[in-house]
């Protein structure tokens, strides 16, 4: 009997092939030792072909490899398309029947092994903790003098001319301590109790804000890198909602 062509493979058979590859991490998990072992990959493809063949439905290693390649090519294209949509604040569902079944490829691990916990829930919890610490630190700070800039007018710490220009009318004997690399390394983890010597009330506030921004950006970046685009979009929306609520609160004071 003639072997099946890729175009002859039904959707049901494609789902079955996906499950066969899902049980073989060496095809999709980059950290797997035999990931680049061509001999092992061909042997597994032959095993899948033998498992799928039934009656006059004859699968070959070549057919299995072609079906898997087509699925992965489409997955990459759909993933790029979704990333572009999310970048434009468009959260449209992916209209492809194999999208959910192939998410283990993007995440690098099966979804039913207990390791794929909802990252959105984890991110939301982390966000709440960070916001609580940030709010606590902000409320403890005394009001800045009239000649000091407010939070909304404070330049970004990344501005190269910021440190020299922000000293204002500080007394010569009270020199501002620059943030060195050593200080930044020792405080790479967000801490709400960080403080600096001197009478510059806005220094701790700027440092905490900068650290908070780094943490938020890192969480969003990791979600995108894992292909969890929906969770990344929800996380981004949560941040925007919090910023909006803060703006409304400040406007009412």
Coordinates of N, CA and C in Angstrom, one line a residue:
X1 N 0.8 -1.2 0.0 CA 0.0 0.0 0.0 C 0.9 1.3 0.0
X2 N 0.4 2.3 -0.7 CA 1.3 3.5 -0.8 C 1.3 4.2 0.6
X3 N 2.4 4.9 0.8 CA 2.5 5.6 2.1 C 1.7 6.9 2.0
X4 N 1.3 7.4 3.2 CA 0.4 8.6 3.3 C 1.3 9.8 3.0
X5 N 0.7 10.8 2.3 CA 1.3 12.1 2.1 C 0.9 13.0 3.2
X6 N 1.6 14.1 3.4 CA 1.3 15.0 4.5 C -0.1 15.5 4.3
X7 N -0.5 15.8 3.1 CA -1.8 16.3 2.8 C -2.9 15.3 3.1
X8 N -2.6 14.1 3.2 CA -3.6 13.0 3.5 C -3.8 12.8 5.0
X9 N -3.0 13.4 5.8 CA -3.1 13.2 7.3 C -4.3 14.0 7.8
X10 N -5.2 13.4 8.5 CA -6.3 14.1 9.1 C -6.0 14.9 10.3
X11 N -6.9 15.8 10.7 CA -6.6 16.6 11.9 C -6.6 15.7 13.2
X12 N -7.4 14.7 13.2 CA -7.4 13.8 14.3 C -6.0 13.1 14.4
X13 N -5.5 12.7 13.3 CA -4.2 12.0 13.3 C -3.1 13.0 13.7
X14 N -3.2 14.2 13.3 CA -2.2 15.2 13.7 C -2.2 15.4 15.2
X15 N -3.4 15.4 15.8 CA -3.5 15.5 17.3 C -2.8 14.3 17.9
X16 N -3.0 13.2 17.3 CA -2.3 11.9 17.9 C -0.8 12.0 17.7
X17 N -0.4 12.6 16.6 CA 1.1 12.7 16.4 C 1.7 13.7 17.4
X18 N 0.9 14.8 17.6 CA 1.4 15.8 18.6 C 1.6 15.1 20.0
X19 N 0.7 14.3 20.4 CA 0.8 13.6 21.7 C 2.0 12.7 21.7
X20 N 2.3 12.0 20.6 CA 3.4 11.2 20.5 C 4.7 11.9 20.7
X21 N 4.8 13.1 20.0 CA 6.0 14.0 20.2 C 6.0 14.6 21.6
X22 N 4.9 14.8 22.1 CA 4.8 15.4 23.5 C 5.5 14.5 24.5
X23 N 5.3 13.2 24.3 CA 5.9 12.2 25.2 C 7.4 12.0 25.0
X24 N 8.0 12.7 24.0 CA 9.4 12.6 23.7 C 10.0 14.0 23.7
X25 N 10.5 14.4 24.9 CA 11.0 15.8 25.0 C 12.3 16.0 24.2
X26 N 12.9 15.0 23.7 CA 14.2 15.2 22.9 C 13.9 16.0 21.7
X27 N 12.6 16.0 21.2 CA 12.3 16.8 20.0 C 12.0 18.2 20.2
X28 N 11.6 18.6 21.5 CA 11.2 20.0 21.7 C 11.8 20.7 22.9
X29 N 12.5 19.9 23.8 CA 13.1 20.5 25.0 C 14.6 20.6 24.7
X30 N 15.0 21.9 24.6 CA 16.3 22.2 24.2 C 17.4 21.7 25.2
X31 N 17.0 21.6 26.5 CA 17.9 21.1 27.5 C 18.1 19.6 27.5
X32 N 17.3 18.9 26.7 CA 17.4 17.5 26.6 C 18.7 17.0 26.0
X33 N 19.4 16.0 26.6 CA 20.7 15.6 26.1 C 20.7 15.2 24.6
X34 N 19.7 14.3 24.2 CA 19.7 13.9 22.8 C 19.0 14.8 21.9
X35 N 18.9 16.1 22.3 CA 18.1 17.1 21.4 C 18.7 17.1 20.0
X36 N 20.0 17.1 19.9 CA 20.6 17.1 18.5 C 21.1 15.8 18.0
X37 N 20.7 14.7 18.7 CA 21.1 13.4 18.3 C 20.2 12.9 17.1
X38 N 20.7 13.0 15.9 CA 19.9 12.7 14.7 C 19.5 11.3 14.7
X39 N 20.4 10.4 15.1 CA 20.0 8.9 15.1 C 18.8 8.7 16.0
X40 N 18.9 9.2 17.2 CA 17.8 9.0 18.2 C 16.5 9.6 17.7
X41 N 16.6 10.8 17.1 CA 15.4 11.4 16.5 C 14.7 10.6 15.4
X42 N 15.6 10.0 14.5 CA 15.0 9.2 13.4 C 14.4 7.9 14.0
X43 N 15.0 7.4 15.0 CA 14.5 6.1 15.6 C 13.1 6.4 16.2
X44 N 13.0 7.5 16.9 CA 11.7 7.8 17.5 C 10.7 8.1 16.5
X45 N 11.0 8.8 15.4 CA 10.1 9.1 14.3 C 9.6 7.8 13.7
X46 N 10.5 6.8 13.5 CA 10.1 5.5 13.0 C 9.1 4.8 14.0
X47 N 9.4 4.9 15.3 CA 8.5 4.3 16.3 C 7.1 5.0 16.2
X48 N 7.1 6.3 16.0 CA 5.8 7.0 15.9 C 5.0 6.6 14.7
X49 N 5.8 6.4 13.6 CA 5.2 6.0 12.3 C 4.5 4.6 12.5
X50 N 5.3 3.7 13.2 CA 4.8 2.3 13.4 C 3.5 2.4 14.3
X51 N 3.5 3.3 15.3 CA 2.4 3.4 16.2 C 1.2 3.9 15.5
X52 N 1.4 4.8 14.5 CA 0.3 5.5 13.8 C -0.3 4.7 12.7
X53 N 0.5 3.8 12.1 CA 0.1 3.0 11.0 C -1.0 2.0 11.4
X54 N -2.1 1.9 10.7 CA -3.2 1.0 11.0 C -4.0 0.7 9.7
X55 N -4.1 -0.5 9.3 CA -4.8 -0.9 8.1 C -4.1 -0.3 6.9
X56 N -4.9 0.5 6.1 CA -4.4 1.1 4.9 C -3.8 2.5 5.2
X57 N -3.8 2.9 6.4 CA -3.1 4.2 6.8 C -1.7 3.9 7.1
X58 N -0.8 4.0 6.2 CA 0.6 3.6 6.4 C 1.4 4.9 6.5
X59 N 2.0 5.1 7.7 CA 2.8 6.3 8.0 C 4.3 5.9 7.9
X60 N 5.1 6.8 7.4 CA 6.5 6.5 7.3 C 7.3 7.6 8.2
X61 N 8.5 7.4 8.4 CA 9.3 8.3 9.2 C 9.3 9.7 8.5
X62 N 9.4 9.7 7.1 CA 9.4 10.9 6.4 C 8.1 11.7 6.5
X63 N 7.0 11.0 6.5 CA 5.7 11.6 6.7 C 5.5 12.2 8.1
X64 N 5.9 11.5 9.1 CA 5.9 12.0 10.5 C 6.7 13.2 10.7
X65 N 8.0 13.2 10.1 CA 8.9 14.3 10.2 C 8.3 15.5 9.5
X66 N 7.7 15.3 8.4 CA 7.1 16.5 7.6 C 5.9 17.1 8.4
X67 N 5.1 16.2 9.0 CA 3.9 16.7 9.7 C 4.4 17.5 10.9
X68 N 5.4 17.0 11.7 CA 5.9 17.7 12.8 C 6.5 19.1 12.5
X69 N 7.3 19.1 11.3 CA 7.9 20.3 10.9 C 6.8 21.4 10.5
X70 N 5.8 20.9 9.8 CA 4.8 21.9 9.4 C 4.0 22.5 10.6
X71 N 3.8 21.6 11.6 CA 3.2 22.1 12.9 C 4.0 23.1 13.6
X72 N 5.3 22.9 13.7 CA 6.2 23.8 14.4 C 6.4 25.1 13.6
X73 N 6.5 25.0 12.3 CA 6.6 26.2 11.5 C 5.4 27.1 11.7
X74 N 4.2 26.5 11.7 CA 3.0 27.3 11.9 C 2.9 27.8 13.3
X75 N 3.4 27.1 14.3 CA 3.4 27.5 15.7 C 4.3 28.8 15.8
X76 N 5.4 28.7 15.2 CA 6.3 29.9 15.3 C 5.7 31.1 14.6
X77 N 5.1 30.9 13.5 CA 4.4 32.0 12.8 C 3.3 32.6 13.6
X78 N 2.5 31.8 14.2 CA 1.3 32.2 15.0 C 1.8 32.9 16.3
X79 N 2.9 32.4 16.8 CA 3.5 33.0 18.1 C 4.0 34.4 17.8
X80 N 4.7 34.6 16.7 CA 5.2 35.9 16.3 C 4.0 36.9 16.0
X81 N 3.0 36.4 15.4 CA 1.8 37.2 15.1 C 1.1 37.7 16.4
X82 N 1.0 36.8 17.3 CA 0.4 37.1 18.6 C 1.2 38.1 19.4
X83 N 2.5 38.0 19.3 CA 3.4 38.9 20.0 C 3.2 40.3 19.4
X84 N 3.1 40.4 18.1 CA 2.9 41.7 17.5 C 1.6 42.3 17.9
X85 N 0.5 41.5 18.0 CA -0.8 42.0 18.4 C -0.8 42.5 19.8
X86 N -0.1 41.7 20.7 CA 0.0 42.1 22.1 C 0.7 43.4 22.2
X87 N 1.8 43.6 21.4 CA 2.5 44.8 21.4 C 1.7 46.0 21.0
X88 N 0.6 45.8 20.3 CA -0.3 46.8 19.9 C -1.6 46.8 20.7
X89 N -1.5 46.2 21.9 CA -2.6 46.1 22.9 C -3.8 45.4 22.3
X90 N -3.6 44.4 21.4 CA -4.6 43.6 20.9 C -4.5 42.2 21.4
X91 N -5.5 41.8 22.2 CA -5.5 40.5 22.8 C -6.6 39.6 22.1
X92 N -6.3 39.2 20.9 CA -7.2 38.4 20.1 C -6.9 36.9 20.2
X93 N -7.9 36.1 20.4 CA -7.6 34.6 20.5 C -7.0 34.1 19.2
X94 N -6.1 33.1 19.3 CA -5.4 32.5 18.2 C -6.4 31.6 17.5
X95 N -6.6 31.8 16.2 CA -7.6 31.0 15.5 C -6.8 29.9 14.8
X96 N -6.4 28.9 15.6 CA -5.7 27.7 15.0 C -6.0 26.6 15.9
X97 N -6.5 25.5 15.4 CA -7.0 24.4 16.2 C -5.9 23.7 17.0
X98 N -4.6 23.8 16.6 CA -3.5 23.1 17.2 C -2.8 24.0 18.2
X99 N -3.2 25.2 18.4 CA -2.5 26.2 19.2 C -2.3 25.7 20.7
X100 N -3.4 25.3 21.3 CA -3.3 24.9 22.7 C -2.6 23.6 22.9
X101 N -2.8 22.7 21.9 CA -2.1 21.4 22.0 C -0.6 21.5 21.9
X102 N -0.1 22.5 21.3 CA 1.4 22.7 21.1 C 2.0 23.7 22.0
X103 N 1.3 24.1 23.0 CA 1.9 25.1 23.9 C 3.1 24.5 24.7
X104 N 3.1 23.2 24.9 CA 4.2 22.6 25.6 C 5.6 22.8 24.9
X105 N 5.5 23.0 23.6 CA 6.7 23.2 22.8 C 7.3 24.6 23.1
X106 N 6.4 25.6 23.2 CA 6.8 27.0 23.6 C 7.3 27.1 25.0
X107 N 6.6 26.4 25.9 CA 7.0 26.5 27.3 C 8.2 25.6 27.7
X108 N 8.5 24.6 26.8 CA 9.6 23.8 27.1 C 9.4 22.6 28.0
X109 N 8.1 22.4 28.4 CA 7.7 21.3 29.3 C 6.3 21.0 29.1
X110 N 5.9 19.8 29.4 CA 4.5 19.4 29.2 C 3.6 20.2 30.2
X111 N 2.3 20.4 29.8 CA 1.4 21.2 30.6 C 0.7 20.4 31.7
X112 N 0.8 19.1 31.7 CA 0.1 18.3 32.7 C 1.0 17.6 33.7
X113 N 2.2 18.0 33.8 CA 3.1 17.4 34.7 C 3.2 18.1 36.1
X114 N 2.3 19.1 36.3 CA 2.2 19.8 37.6 C 3.1 21.0 37.7
X115 N 4.0 21.1 36.6 CA 4.9 22.2 36.7 C 4.4 23.5 36.1
X116 N 3.3 23.4 35.3 CA 2.8 24.6 34.6 C 1.7 25.2 35.4
X117 N 2.1 25.8 36.5 CA 1.1 26.5 37.3 C 0.8 27.9 36.6
X118 N -0.4 28.4 36.8 CA -0.8 29.6 36.2 C 0.2 30.7 36.6
X119 N 0.9 31.2 35.6 CA 1.9 32.2 35.8 C 1.2 33.6 36.1
X120 N 0.0 33.7 35.6 CA -0.7 35.0 35.9 C -1.0 35.1 37.3
X121 N -1.4 34.0 38.0 CA -1.7 34.1 39.4 C -0.5 34.4 40.2
X122 N 0.6 33.7 39.8 CA 1.9 34.0 40.5 C 2.3 35.4 40.3
X123 N 2.2 35.9 39.1 CA 2.6 37.3 38.8 C 1.7 38.3 39.6
X124 N 0.4 38.0 39.7 CA -0.5 38.9 40.4 C -0.1 39.0 41.9
X125 N 0.3 37.8 42.4 CA 0.6 37.8 43.8 C 1.9 38.5 44.1
X126 N 2.9 38.4 43.2 CA 4.2 39.1 43.3 C 3.9 40.6 43.1
X127 N 3.0 41.0 42.2 CA 2.7 42.4 42.0 C 2.1 43.0 43.3
X128 N 1.1 42.3 43.9 CA 0.5 42.8 45.1 C 1.6 43.0 46.2
X129 N 2.5 42.0 46.4 CA 3.5 42.2 47.4 C 4.4 43.4 47.1
X130 N 4.8 43.5 45.9 CA 5.7 44.6 45.5 C 5.0 46.0 45.7
X131 N 3.7 46.0 45.3 CA 3.0 47.3 45.5 C 2.8 47.6 47.0
X132 N 2.6 46.6 47.8 CA 2.4 46.8 49.2 C 3.7 47.4 49.8
X133 N 4.8 46.8 49.5 CA 6.1 47.3 50.0 C 6.4 48.7 49.5
X134 N 6.1 49.0 48.2 CA 6.3 50.3 47.6 C 5.4 51.3 48.3
X135 N 4.2 51.0 48.5 CA 3.2 51.9 49.2 C 3.7 52.2 50.6
X136 N 4.1 51.2 51.3 CA 4.6 51.4 52.7 C 5.7 52.3 52.8
X137 N 6.7 52.1 51.9 CA 7.9 52.9 51.9 C 7.6 54.4 51.5
X138 N 6.6 54.5 50.5 CA 6.3 55.9 50.1 C 5.6 56.7 51.2
X139 N 4.7 56.0 52.0 CA 3.9 56.7 53.0 C 4.8 57.1 54.2
X140 N 5.9 56.4 54.4 CA 6.8 56.7 55.5 C 7.7 57.9 55.3
X141 N 7.8 58.3 54.0 CA 8.7 59.4 53.7 C 8.1 60.7 54.1
X142 N 8.9 61.7 54.6 CA 8.4 63.0 54.9 C 8.2 63.8 53.6
X143 N 7.4 64.9 53.7 CA 7.2 65.7 52.5 C 8.5 66.4 52.1
X144 N 8.8 66.5 50.9 CA 10.0 67.1 50.4 C 9.9 68.6 50.6
X145 N 11.0 69.3 50.8 CA 11.0 70.8 50.9 C 10.5 71.4 49.6
X146 N 10.1 72.7 49.7 CA 9.6 73.3 48.5 C 10.5 73.4 47.3
X147 N 11.8 73.4 47.6 CA 12.8 73.5 46.5 C 13.2 72.2 45.9
X148 N 12.5 71.1 46.4 CA 12.8 69.7 45.9 C 11.7 69.4 44.9
X149 N 12.1 68.5 43.9 CA 11.1 68.1 42.9 C 10.2 67.1 43.4
X150 N 9.0 67.0 42.9 CA 8.0 66.0 43.3 C 8.3 64.8 42.5
X151 N 7.5 63.7 42.9 CA 7.7 62.4 42.2 C 7.5 62.5 40.7
X152 N 6.4 63.2 40.3 CA 6.1 63.3 38.9 C 7.1 64.1 38.1
X153 N 7.9 65.0 38.8 CA 8.9 65.8 38.1 C 10.3 65.2 38.2
X154 N 10.4 64.1 38.9 CA 11.8 63.5 39.1 C 12.3 62.9 37.9
X155 N 13.5 63.3 37.4 CA 14.1 62.7 36.2 C 14.4 61.2 36.5
X156 N 14.5 60.4 35.4 CA 14.9 59.0 35.5 C 16.3 58.9 36.0
X157 N 16.6 57.9 36.9 CA 17.9 57.6 37.4 C 18.9 57.3 36.3
X158 N 18.4 56.9 35.1 CA 19.3 56.6 34.0 C 19.8 57.8 33.3
X159 N 19.3 59.0 33.6 CA 19.7 60.2 33.0 C 21.1 60.5 33.5
X160 N 22.1 60.6 32.6 CA 23.5 60.8 33.0 C 23.7 62.1 33.7
X161 N 22.9 63.1 33.5 CA 23.2 64.4 34.1 C 22.3 64.6 35.3
X162 N 21.6 63.6 35.7 CA 20.7 63.7 36.8 C 21.3 64.0 38.2
X163 N 22.4 63.2 38.5 CA 22.9 63.3 39.8 C 23.5 64.6 40.1
X164 N 24.2 65.2 39.1 CA 24.9 66.5 39.3 C 23.9 67.6 39.3
X165 N 22.7 67.5 38.6 CA 21.8 68.6 38.5 C 20.8 68.6 39.7
X166 N 20.6 67.5 40.4 CA 19.6 67.4 41.4 C 20.0 67.8 42.8
X167 N 21.3 68.2 42.9 CA 21.8 68.5 44.3 C 21.1 69.8 44.8
X168 N 20.6 70.6 44.0 CA 19.9 71.8 44.4 C 20.7 72.7 45.3
X169 N 20.1 73.1 46.5 CA 20.8 74.0 47.4 C 21.4 73.2 48.6
X170 N 21.9 72.1 48.3 CA 22.5 71.3 49.4 C 23.7 72.0 50.0
X171 N 23.9 71.8 51.3 CA 25.1 72.4 51.9 C 26.3 71.7 51.5
X172 N 27.5 72.5 51.3 CA 28.7 71.8 50.9 C 29.1 70.7 51.7
X173 N 28.8 70.7 53.0 CA 29.3 69.7 53.9 C 28.5 68.4 53.8
X174 N 27.3 68.5 53.1 CA 26.4 67.4 52.9 C 26.5 66.9 51.5
X175 N 27.4 66.1 51.1 CA 27.6 65.7 49.8 C 26.7 64.5 49.5
X176 N 26.1 64.5 48.3 CA 25.3 63.3 47.9 C 26.2 62.2 47.5
X177 N 25.8 61.0 48.0 CA 26.5 59.8 47.7 C 26.0 59.2 46.4
X178 N 26.9 59.1 45.5 CA 26.5 58.5 44.2 C 26.2 57.0 44.3
X179 N 25.2 56.5 43.5 CA 24.9 55.1 43.5 C 26.0 54.4 42.7
X180 N 26.8 53.6 43.3 CA 27.9 52.9 42.6 C 27.4 51.5 42.2
X181 N 28.2 50.9 41.4 CA 27.8 49.5 41.0 C 27.8 48.6 42.2
X182 N 28.7 48.8 43.1 CA 28.7 47.9 44.3 C 27.4 48.0 45.1
X183 N 26.9 49.3 45.2 CA 25.6 49.4 45.9 C 24.5 48.8 45.1
X184 N 24.5 48.9 43.8 CA 23.4 48.3 43.0 C 23.4 46.8 43.1
X185 N 24.6 46.2 43.1 CA 24.7 44.8 43.1 C 24.2 44.2 44.4
X186 N 24.5 44.9 45.5 CA 24.2 44.4 46.8 C 22.7 44.6 47.1
X187 N 22.0 45.4 46.3 CA 20.6 45.6 46.5 C 19.8 45.2 45.2
X188 N 20.3 44.1 44.5 CA 19.6 43.7 43.3 C 18.2 43.2 43.6
X189 N 18.0 42.8 44.8 CA 16.6 42.3 45.2 C 15.9 43.5 45.8
X190 N 14.6 43.6 45.4 CA 13.8 44.8 45.8 C 13.6 44.8 47.3
X191 N 13.9 45.9 48.0 CA 13.8 46.1 49.4 C 13.1 47.4 49.7
X192 N 12.1 47.4 50.5 CA 11.3 48.6 50.8 C 12.0 49.4 51.8
X193 N 13.0 48.9 52.5 CA 13.6 49.6 53.7 C 14.9 50.3 53.3
X194 N 15.3 50.3 52.0 CA 16.6 50.8 51.6 C 16.6 52.3 52.0
X195 N 17.7 52.8 52.5 CA 17.9 54.2 52.8 C 19.3 54.7 52.6
X196 N 19.5 55.9 52.3 CA 20.8 56.5 52.1 C 21.0 57.6 53.1
X197 N 22.3 57.9 53.4 CA 22.6 59.0 54.4 C 22.3 60.3 53.7
X198 N 22.2 61.3 54.6 CA 22.0 62.7 54.1 C 20.5 63.1 54.3
X199 N 20.2 64.3 53.8 CA 18.9 64.9 54.0 C 18.1 64.9 52.7
X200 N 18.4 64.0 51.7 CA 17.7 64.0 50.5 C 16.6 63.0 50.5
X201 N 15.4 63.4 50.8 CA 14.3 62.5 51.0 C 13.9 61.8 49.7
X202 N 14.2 62.4 48.5 CA 13.8 61.8 47.3 C 14.8 60.7 46.8
X203 N 15.9 60.5 47.4 CA 16.9 59.5 47.0 C 16.3 58.1 47.2
X204 N 15.8 57.7 48.4 CA 15.3 56.4 48.6 C 14.1 56.2 47.7
X205 N 13.3 57.2 47.5 CA 12.1 57.1 46.7 C 12.5 56.7 45.3
X206 N 13.5 57.4 44.7 CA 13.9 57.1 43.4 C 14.5 55.7 43.2
X207 N 15.3 55.3 44.2 CA 15.9 54.0 44.2 C 14.9 52.9 44.2
X208 N 13.9 53.0 45.1 CA 12.8 52.0 45.2 C 12.0 52.0 43.9
X209 N 11.7 53.1 43.3 CA 10.9 53.2 42.1 C 11.7 52.5 41.0
X210 N 13.0 52.8 40.9 CA 13.8 52.2 39.8 C 13.8 50.7 40.0
X211 N 14.0 50.2 41.2 CA 14.1 48.7 41.5 C 12.7 48.1 41.2
X212 N 11.7 48.8 41.6 CA 10.3 48.3 41.3 C 10.1 48.1 39.8
X213 N 10.5 49.1 39.0 CA 10.4 49.0 37.6 C 11.1 47.9 37.0
X214 N 12.3 47.6 37.5 CA 13.1 46.5 37.0 C 12.5 45.2 37.2
X215 N 11.9 45.0 38.4 CA 11.2 43.8 38.7 C 10.0 43.6 37.8
X216 N 9.2 44.6 37.7 CA 8.0 44.5 36.8 C 8.4 44.1 35.4
X217 N 9.4 44.8 34.9 CA 9.9 44.5 33.5 C 10.4 43.1 33.4
X218 N 11.1 42.6 34.4 CA 11.7 41.3 34.3 C 10.6 40.2 34.3
X219 N 9.5 40.5 35.2 CA 8.4 39.5 35.2 C 7.7 39.4 33.8
X220 N 7.5 40.6 33.2 CA 6.8 40.7 31.9 C 7.7 40.0 30.9
X221 N 9.0 40.3 30.9 CA 9.9 39.7 29.9 C 10.0 38.2 30.0
X222 N 10.0 37.6 31.2 CA 10.0 36.2 31.4 C 8.7 35.5 30.8
X223 N 7.6 36.2 31.0 CA 6.3 35.6 30.5 C 6.3 35.6 29.0
X224 N 6.9 36.7 28.4 CA 6.9 36.7 26.9 C 7.9 35.7 26.4
X225 N 9.1 35.5 27.0 CA 10.0 34.5 26.6 C 9.5 33.1 26.7
X226 N 8.6 32.9 27.7 CA 8.1 31.5 27.8 C 6.9 31.3 26.9
X227 N 6.5 32.3 26.1 CA 5.4 32.2 25.2 C 4.1 32.3 25.8
X228 N 4.0 32.7 27.1 CA 2.8 32.9 27.8 C 2.2 34.3 27.6
X229 N 1.8 34.5 26.3 CA 1.5 35.8 25.9 C 0.2 36.4 26.6
X230 N -0.8 35.5 26.8 CA -2.0 36.0 27.4 C -1.7 36.4 28.9
X231 N -0.8 35.7 29.6 CA -0.5 36.0 31.0 C 0.3 37.4 30.9
X232 N 1.2 37.5 29.9 CA 2.0 38.8 29.8 C 1.0 40.0 29.6
X233 N 0.0 39.8 28.8 CA -0.9 40.8 28.5 C -1.8 41.2 29.7
X234 N -2.2 40.2 30.5 CA -2.9 40.4 31.7 C -2.1 41.1 32.7
X235 N -0.8 40.7 32.8 CA 0.1 41.4 33.8 C 0.3 42.8 33.4
X236 N 0.5 43.1 32.1 CA 0.6 44.5 31.7 C -0.6 45.3 32.0
X237 N -1.8 44.7 31.8 CA -3.0 45.4 32.1 C -3.1 45.7 33.6
X238 N -2.7 44.7 34.5 CA -2.8 44.9 35.9 C -1.9 46.1 36.3
X239 N -0.7 46.2 35.7 CA 0.2 47.4 36.0 C -0.5 48.7 35.6
X240 N -1.0 48.7 34.4 CA -1.7 49.9 33.9 C -2.8 50.3 34.8
X241 N -3.6 49.4 35.3 CA -4.7 49.7 36.2 C -4.3 50.3 37.5
X242 N -3.2 49.7 38.0 CA -2.6 50.2 39.3 C -2.1 51.7 39.1
X243 N -1.4 51.9 37.9 CA -1.0 53.3 37.7 C -2.1 54.3 37.5
X244 N -3.2 53.8 36.9 CA -4.4 54.7 36.7 C -5.0 55.0 38.1
X245 N -5.1 54.0 38.9 CA -5.7 54.2 40.3 C -4.8 55.2 41.1
X246 N -3.5 55.1 40.9 CA -2.6 56.0 41.6 C -2.8 57.4 41.1
X247 N -2.9 57.6 39.8 CA -3.1 58.9 39.2 C -4.4 59.5 39.7
X248 N -5.4 58.7 39.8 CA -6.7 59.3 40.3 C -6.6 59.7 41.8
X249 N -5.9 58.9 42.6 CA -5.7 59.2 44.0 C -4.9 60.5 44.2
X250 N -3.8 60.6 43.4 CA -3.0 61.8 43.5 C -3.8 63.1 43.0
X251 N -4.7 62.9 42.0 CA -5.4 64.0 41.5 C -6.5 64.5 42.5
X252 N -6.9 63.6 43.4 CA -7.9 63.9 44.4 C -7.3 64.5 45.7
X253 N -6.0 64.5 45.8 CA -5.4 65.0 47.0 C -5.1 66.5 46.8

